[in-house]
Amino acid sequence: MAQVSLRNVWKTFPGNVTAVRDVSLGVENREFVVLVGPSGCGKSTTLRMIAGLEDITKGDIYIGDKLVNNVPPKDRNIAMVFQNYALYPHMTVYENMAFALRLRRYSRHEIDTRVRDTADILSIKKHLNKRPKALSGGERQRVAVGRAIVRKPLVFLFDEPLSNLDANLRVQMRTEINKLHTRLQTTMIYVTHDQVEAMTMGNRIAVMKDGIIQQVADPISLYDKPVNKFVAGFIGSPPMNFMNGIVVKKDDKFFFNEGNFMVKIADEMREKLLPYCDKEVVFGIRPEDVFDKLFVQYASADNTISADCEVVEPMGAEVFLYLNTGKHSFIARVEGHNKPAVNHELEVVFDMTKAHFFDPKAEHTIA
Ligand code: ATP
């Protein structure tokens, strides 16, 4: 069993830089958990503490049932794949992959079987006798992954392993690592700043900001039910639109008044917004929940607004519309056949059942 458990873990570097604050996270056996967040949020430091490459300032880390705070990296039964591959340049691919097994005094036969089986899984058999400099970036990354796999560790740790690859190769390797997880059924913890990578790879995602885990959830829950404005804005591309305004109550109906437009808030959100009547809130709507009125059936005065269409960006299957209310810019992500005129007023419809509301100061989700 290889569950990983972080309990109230802190990391403060010399100079009083606190990179990780009170992080608690349980990774189940065989689970694939992604740590995601902007640069400097503490995700690599967290991973490096699990690997044993950084000391823990406070808290406990368990791998399986074992407290590993003071266990050296080589005795943690983990394997880490780095962004820069960290291959030995003077060794062949075969030797790079065999190296850790040799150190651990595996038999020649065992080493050969493991290296060849792994090379087969990763389609790098034909490169076994080459040196890293004779390989492309993607091939080098496969060798780095292979070097981790041959050891059959309890836990794989990945630190931004795809950052140095071009966009196409990244997508390809993303799928490969997903397949590998299904095949190996090993616990994996993966660090990235790329929310698309996080969404497509993790069983669960932990979103970090300023050394603090903001939310841990499966990708869809994270997308549909973000706990705060930061998570809502970080997950999704193009990101969620945010607009400040006031909640207005008329009879038993609630409205969001932006200043230049007013839309009705879905009835099921009324109760949660009651304390915000006549107060400021942040309204959030994802680009795919904004439509050109021409193409929707359920438009009404309650959910339709006028906006200036400033830019139309055709993406092929879909089109991004850059709109402006006069107070806020926002984006609609609509189907490819939408071709509204630029620099004209456009009537757009919000799917208000998909709206989000956030506290303007604390930024937590209200509804
Ligand atoms: P990136 O994606 O840019 O690698 P990250 O989320 O992985 O970012 P960390 O590398 O964990 O972030 O760094 C978190 C914070 O700790 C940053 O403010 C960083 O400057 C600081 N930090 C990291 N390593 C050290 C160190 N050895 N000494 C001092 N400060 C450090």
Coordinates of C-alpha atoms and ligand atoms in Angstrom, one line a residue:
M1 CA 0.0 0.0 0.0
A2 CA 1.4 3.4 -0.9
Q3 CA -0.9 6.1 0.4
V4 CA 0.8 9.5 1.0
S5 CA -0.3 11.7 3.9
L6 CA 0.8 15.2 4.6
R7 CA -0.3 16.5 8.0
N8 CA -0.1 20.2 8.8
V9 CA 3.1 20.6 6.9
W10 CA 5.0 23.9 6.9
K11 CA 8.1 25.0 5.1
T12 CA 10.0 28.2 5.9
F13 CA 13.2 28.9 4.1
P14 CA 16.1 30.9 5.6
G15 CA 15.2 34.6 5.3
N16 CA 11.8 33.8 6.7
V17 CA 10.2 32.9 3.3
T18 CA 7.2 30.6 4.2
A19 CA 6.6 28.6 1.0
V20 CA 4.2 26.0 2.4
R21 CA 1.6 26.8 5.1
D22 CA -0.2 24.1 7.1
V23 CA -0.7 21.8 4.2
S24 CA -2.7 18.7 4.9
L25 CA -3.4 16.3 2.0
G26 CA -4.2 12.6 1.8
V27 CA -3.3 10.8 -1.4
E28 CA -4.9 7.3 -1.6
N29 CA -3.1 4.2 -2.8
R30 CA -3.1 4.2 -6.6
E31 CA -4.5 7.6 -6.8
F32 CA -3.2 10.3 -9.3
V33 CA -3.2 13.6 -7.6
V34 CA -2.1 16.9 -9.3
L35 CA -0.8 19.9 -7.4
V36 CA -1.5 22.9 -9.4
G37 CA -1.1 26.7 -8.9
P38 CA 0.7 29.7 -10.2
S39 CA 4.5 30.2 -10.0
G40 CA 5.8 30.5 -6.5
C41 CA 2.7 29.0 -4.8
G42 CA 4.8 26.3 -3.1
K43 CA 3.8 23.2 -5.1
S44 CA 7.4 22.1 -6.0
T45 CA 8.5 22.7 -2.4
T46 CA 5.6 20.4 -1.3
L47 CA 6.7 17.7 -3.7
R48 CA 10.3 18.0 -2.7
M49 CA 9.4 17.5 0.9
I50 CA 7.6 14.3 0.0
A51 CA 10.7 13.2 -1.9
G52 CA 12.9 14.1 1.0
L53 CA 14.9 16.7 -1.0
E54 CA 13.8 19.5 1.4
D55 CA 13.5 19.3 5.2
I56 CA 10.1 19.9 6.8
T57 CA 9.9 22.9 9.1
K58 CA 6.8 21.6 10.9
G59 CA 4.3 18.8 10.4
D60 CA 4.5 15.1 9.4
I61 CA 4.7 13.2 6.1
Y62 CA 3.8 9.5 5.9
I63 CA 4.4 7.2 2.9
G64 CA 2.4 4.1 3.5
D65 CA 2.2 3.7 7.3
K66 CA 5.8 5.0 7.8
L67 CA 6.6 8.5 9.1
V68 CA 9.3 9.7 6.7
N69 CA 10.2 13.1 8.1
N70 CA 13.8 11.9 8.8
V71 CA 14.1 9.1 6.2
P72 CA 16.6 10.0 3.4
P73 CA 15.3 10.2 -0.1
K74 CA 16.9 6.9 -1.3
D75 CA 15.0 5.0 1.4
R76 CA 11.6 6.4 0.7
N77 CA 10.8 4.0 -2.2
I78 CA 9.8 6.9 -4.4
A79 CA 10.9 7.9 -7.9
M80 CA 10.9 11.5 -9.1
V81 CA 10.8 12.8 -12.7
F82 CA 12.1 16.4 -13.1
Q83 CA 11.4 19.1 -15.6
N84 CA 15.0 19.1 -16.9
Y85 CA 15.0 15.3 -17.2
A86 CA 18.3 15.1 -15.2
L87 CA 19.8 12.3 -17.4
Y88 CA 23.4 11.4 -17.1
P89 CA 24.9 12.7 -20.5
H90 CA 27.8 10.3 -20.6
M91 CA 25.6 7.2 -20.2
T92 CA 23.5 5.5 -22.9
V93 CA 19.8 5.3 -22.4
Y94 CA 20.2 1.7 -21.2
E95 CA 22.8 2.7 -18.7
N96 CA 20.7 5.7 -17.5
M97 CA 17.8 3.4 -16.9
A98 CA 19.9 0.7 -15.3
F99 CA 21.9 3.0 -13.0
A100 CA 19.6 3.0 -10.0
L101 CA 19.1 -0.8 -10.2
R102 CA 22.9 -1.3 -10.3
L103 CA 23.3 0.8 -7.2
R104 CA 20.8 -1.4 -5.5
R105 CA 22.7 -4.5 -6.6
Y106 CA 20.0 -6.1 -8.7
S107 CA 21.2 -9.1 -10.8
R108 CA 22.3 -8.5 -14.3
H109 CA 19.4 -10.6 -15.6
E110 CA 16.8 -8.7 -13.5
I111 CA 18.2 -5.3 -14.7
D112 CA 18.1 -6.4 -18.3
T113 CA 14.5 -7.6 -18.1
R114 CA 13.3 -4.5 -16.3
V115 CA 15.1 -2.1 -18.7
R116 CA 13.9 -3.8 -21.8
D117 CA 10.3 -4.2 -20.6
T118 CA 10.2 -0.6 -19.6
A119 CA 11.7 0.5 -22.9
D120 CA 9.0 -1.5 -24.6
I121 CA 6.2 0.2 -22.7
L122 CA 7.6 3.6 -23.5
S123 CA 8.5 2.8 -27.2
I124 CA 12.2 3.7 -26.7
K125 CA 13.7 0.3 -27.4
K126 CA 15.4 1.5 -30.5
H127 CA 17.2 4.2 -28.6
L128 CA 18.7 2.1 -25.8
N129 CA 22.3 2.4 -27.1
K130 CA 22.1 6.2 -27.8
R131 CA 23.3 8.9 -25.5
P132 CA 20.7 11.5 -24.3
K133 CA 22.1 14.3 -26.6
A134 CA 21.2 12.2 -29.6
L135 CA 17.5 12.2 -28.6
S136 CA 14.7 14.7 -29.0
G137 CA 13.1 16.4 -26.0
G138 CA 10.2 14.1 -26.0
E139 CA 12.4 11.0 -26.2
R140 CA 14.6 12.3 -23.4
Q141 CA 11.5 12.8 -21.3
R142 CA 10.4 9.2 -22.0
V143 CA 13.9 8.0 -20.8
A144 CA 13.5 10.1 -17.6
V145 CA 10.1 8.5 -17.0
G146 CA 11.6 5.0 -17.8
R147 CA 14.3 5.5 -15.3
A148 CA 11.7 6.1 -12.7
I149 CA 9.5 3.1 -13.8
V150 CA 12.3 0.5 -13.7
R151 CA 12.6 0.9 -10.0
K152 CA 9.0 -0.1 -9.4
P153 CA 8.6 2.5 -6.7
L154 CA 5.7 2.8 -4.3
V155 CA 5.1 6.4 -5.4
F156 CA 5.9 8.5 -8.5
L157 CA 6.5 12.2 -8.1
F158 CA 6.5 14.4 -11.2
D159 CA 7.7 18.0 -11.1
E160 CA 6.5 19.8 -14.2
P161 CA 7.8 17.0 -16.4
L162 CA 6.3 18.3 -19.7
S163 CA 7.2 22.0 -19.4
N164 CA 10.1 21.8 -21.8
L165 CA 8.2 20.1 -24.6
D166 CA 6.4 21.8 -27.4
A167 CA 2.6 22.0 -27.3
N168 CA 1.9 18.9 -29.5
L169 CA 4.3 16.7 -27.6
R170 CA 2.9 17.9 -24.3
V171 CA -0.5 16.7 -25.3
Q172 CA 0.9 13.4 -26.4
M173 CA 3.0 12.8 -23.3
R174 CA 0.0 13.8 -21.1
T175 CA -2.0 10.9 -22.6
E176 CA 1.1 8.6 -22.2
I177 CA 1.4 9.4 -18.6
N178 CA -2.3 8.8 -18.1
K179 CA -2.0 5.4 -19.8
L180 CA 1.0 4.6 -17.7
H181 CA -1.0 5.3 -14.5
T182 CA -3.8 3.0 -15.6
R183 CA -1.2 0.3 -16.5
L184 CA 1.0 0.6 -13.5
Q185 CA -1.7 1.3 -10.9
T186 CA 0.9 3.2 -8.8
T187 CA 0.3 6.3 -6.6
M188 CA 1.3 9.4 -8.5
I189 CA 1.7 13.0 -7.4
Y190 CA 2.2 15.4 -10.3
V191 CA 3.1 19.1 -10.0
T192 CA 2.2 21.6 -12.8
H193 CA 1.2 25.2 -13.3
D194 CA -0.9 24.3 -16.3
Q195 CA -4.6 23.9 -15.3
V196 CA -5.4 22.0 -18.5
E197 CA -2.8 19.4 -17.6
A198 CA -4.2 19.2 -14.1
M199 CA -7.8 18.8 -15.4
T200 CA -7.0 16.1 -17.9
M201 CA -4.6 14.0 -15.7
G202 CA -5.7 14.0 -12.1
N203 CA -8.2 11.8 -10.3
R204 CA -8.1 14.7 -7.9
I205 CA -6.6 18.1 -8.1
A206 CA -5.2 20.2 -5.2
V207 CA -5.2 23.9 -6.1
M208 CA -2.5 25.9 -4.3
K209 CA -2.0 29.7 -3.8
D210 CA 0.5 31.4 -1.5
G211 CA 1.6 28.1 0.1
I212 CA -2.0 27.2 1.1
I213 CA -4.2 24.5 -0.5
Q214 CA -7.3 26.3 -1.6
Q215 CA -9.4 23.2 -2.6
V216 CA -8.9 19.5 -3.3
A217 CA -11.5 17.9 -5.5
D218 CA -12.1 15.9 -8.7
P219 CA -11.8 17.9 -11.9
I220 CA -15.5 18.4 -12.5
S221 CA -16.3 19.4 -8.9
L222 CA -13.5 21.9 -9.0
Y223 CA -14.9 23.3 -12.3
D224 CA -18.5 23.4 -11.2
K225 CA -18.2 24.2 -7.6
P226 CA -15.1 26.3 -6.9
V227 CA -14.8 27.3 -3.2
N228 CA -13.5 30.8 -4.0
K229 CA -12.8 33.3 -6.7
F230 CA -9.2 32.2 -7.1
V231 CA -10.0 28.6 -7.9
A232 CA -12.9 29.8 -10.2
G233 CA -10.5 32.0 -12.1
F234 CA -7.6 29.6 -12.2
I235 CA -9.4 26.5 -13.6
G236 CA -10.9 27.0 -17.1
S237 CA -9.7 28.5 -20.3
P238 CA -10.6 31.2 -21.2
P239 CA -11.1 31.9 -17.5
M240 CA -14.4 32.7 -15.8
N241 CA -15.6 36.3 -16.3
F242 CA -16.0 38.4 -13.2
M243 CA -18.1 41.5 -12.8
N244 CA -18.8 43.6 -9.7
G245 CA -22.3 44.8 -8.9
I246 CA -25.1 44.9 -6.4
V247 CA -27.7 42.3 -5.4
V248 CA -31.2 43.9 -5.7
K249 CA -34.4 42.4 -4.4
K250 CA -37.7 43.2 -6.1
D251 CA -40.8 41.5 -4.7
D252 CA -39.5 38.0 -4.2
K253 CA -37.1 38.1 -7.1
F254 CA -33.4 38.8 -6.8
F255 CA -31.4 40.6 -9.5
F256 CA -27.7 41.3 -10.2
N257 CA -27.2 45.0 -11.1
E258 CA -23.9 45.7 -12.8
G259 CA -24.7 49.3 -13.3
N260 CA -25.1 49.0 -17.1
F261 CA -27.3 45.9 -17.1
M262 CA -29.5 43.9 -14.7
V263 CA -30.1 40.2 -14.9
K264 CA -32.3 37.9 -12.7
I265 CA -30.6 35.6 -10.3
A266 CA -31.8 32.0 -10.4
D267 CA -34.4 31.4 -7.7
E268 CA -32.5 28.5 -6.2
M269 CA -29.6 30.9 -5.3
R270 CA -31.9 33.4 -3.5
E271 CA -31.4 32.1 0.0
K272 CA -27.6 32.2 -0.1
L273 CA -27.7 35.7 -1.5
L274 CA -30.2 37.1 1.0
P275 CA -27.4 38.5 3.3
Y276 CA -26.0 40.4 0.3
C277 CA -29.2 42.3 -0.6
D278 CA -28.3 45.9 -1.6
K279 CA -24.6 44.9 -1.1
E280 CA -21.8 44.4 -3.5
V281 CA -20.9 40.9 -4.9
V282 CA -18.8 39.5 -7.7
F283 CA -20.8 37.9 -10.4
G284 CA -18.9 35.1 -12.2
I285 CA -20.0 33.5 -15.5
R286 CA -17.9 31.1 -17.6
P287 CA -17.4 32.0 -21.3
E288 CA -19.3 28.9 -22.4
D289 CA -22.4 30.0 -20.4
V290 CA -22.6 33.3 -22.5
F291 CA -24.4 33.1 -25.8
D292 CA -25.2 35.2 -28.8
K293 CA -29.0 35.8 -28.5
L294 CA -29.6 34.7 -32.1
F295 CA -28.7 31.2 -31.3
V296 CA -30.6 30.5 -28.0
Q297 CA -34.2 29.6 -27.4
Y298 CA -34.6 30.6 -23.8
A299 CA -33.6 34.3 -24.0
S300 CA -35.7 36.7 -22.1
A301 CA -35.4 40.2 -20.8
D302 CA -34.3 38.6 -17.5
N303 CA -31.1 37.1 -18.8
T304 CA -30.2 39.2 -21.9
I305 CA -27.9 42.1 -22.0
S306 CA -26.4 44.4 -24.7
A307 CA -22.7 44.6 -25.0
D308 CA -20.2 46.0 -27.5
C309 CA -18.6 43.2 -29.5
E310 CA -14.9 44.4 -29.7
V311 CA -13.1 41.4 -31.1
V312 CA -14.2 38.1 -32.8
E313 CA -11.6 35.4 -32.6
P314 CA -12.4 32.3 -34.7
M315 CA -10.9 29.2 -33.2
G316 CA -12.3 26.6 -35.7
A317 CA -15.0 24.7 -33.9
E318 CA -15.7 27.6 -31.7
V319 CA -15.4 31.4 -31.6
F320 CA -14.3 33.7 -28.8
L321 CA -16.2 37.0 -28.6
Y322 CA -14.5 39.8 -26.6
L323 CA -17.4 41.9 -25.3
N324 CA -17.7 45.0 -23.2
T325 CA -20.6 46.2 -21.1
G326 CA -19.2 49.7 -20.8
K327 CA -18.0 48.8 -17.2
H328 CA -16.5 45.3 -17.6
S329 CA -14.9 43.3 -20.4
F330 CA -15.9 39.7 -20.7
I331 CA -15.5 36.7 -23.1
A332 CA -18.1 34.5 -24.7
R333 CA -17.1 31.1 -26.1
V334 CA -19.7 30.3 -28.7
E335 CA -20.1 27.8 -31.5
G336 CA -18.1 28.1 -34.7
H337 CA -21.0 29.3 -36.9
N338 CA -21.4 32.6 -34.8
K339 CA -20.1 35.5 -36.8
P340 CA -21.3 38.7 -35.1
A341 CA -20.2 42.1 -36.5
V342 CA -17.2 43.7 -34.8
N343 CA -17.8 47.1 -33.1
H344 CA -21.5 46.6 -33.0
E345 CA -23.9 46.1 -30.1
L346 CA -24.7 42.5 -29.6
E347 CA -27.4 41.0 -27.5
V348 CA -26.0 38.3 -25.4
V349 CA -27.7 35.8 -23.0
F350 CA -26.3 34.5 -19.7
D351 CA -27.3 31.0 -18.5
M352 CA -28.1 32.2 -15.0
T353 CA -28.4 28.7 -13.7
K354 CA -24.7 28.5 -14.2
A355 CA -23.8 31.8 -12.5
H356 CA -21.4 32.1 -9.6
F357 CA -21.4 34.7 -6.9
F358 CA -18.4 35.6 -4.7
D359 CA -17.8 37.8 -1.7
P360 CA -16.0 40.9 -3.0
K361 CA -13.6 41.1 0.0
A362 CA -13.0 37.5 1.4
E363 CA -13.6 36.2 -2.2
H364 CA -15.3 32.9 -1.0
T365 CA -18.1 31.5 -3.0
I366 CA -21.6 32.6 -1.9
A367 CA -23.6 30.7 -4.5
Ligands
ATP1 P1 7.3 27.3 -9.8 O1 6.2 26.8 -10.7 O2 7.8 28.7 -10.3 O3 8.4 26.3 -9.6 P2 6.3 26.7 -7.2 O4 4.8 26.8 -7.0 O5 6.8 25.3 -7.5 O6 6.7 27.6 -8.4 P3 8.2 26.8 -5.1 O7 9.3 26.5 -6.0 O8 7.7 25.7 -4.2 O9 6.9 27.3 -6.0 O10 8.5 28.1 -4.3 C1 7.6 28.6 -3.3 C2 8.3 29.9 -2.7 O11 9.4 29.5 -1.9 C3 8.7 30.9 -3.7 O12 8.4 32.2 -3.2 C4 10.2 30.6 -3.8 O13 10.9 31.8 -4.1 C5 10.5 30.2 -2.4 N1 11.7 29.3 -2.4 C6 11.8 28.1 -3.0 N2 13.0 27.5 -2.8 C7 13.7 28.4 -2.0 C8 15.0 28.3 -1.4 N3 15.8 27.3 -1.5 N4 15.3 29.4 -0.6 C9 14.5 30.4 -0.4 N5 13.3 30.5 -0.9 C10 12.8 29.5 -1.7

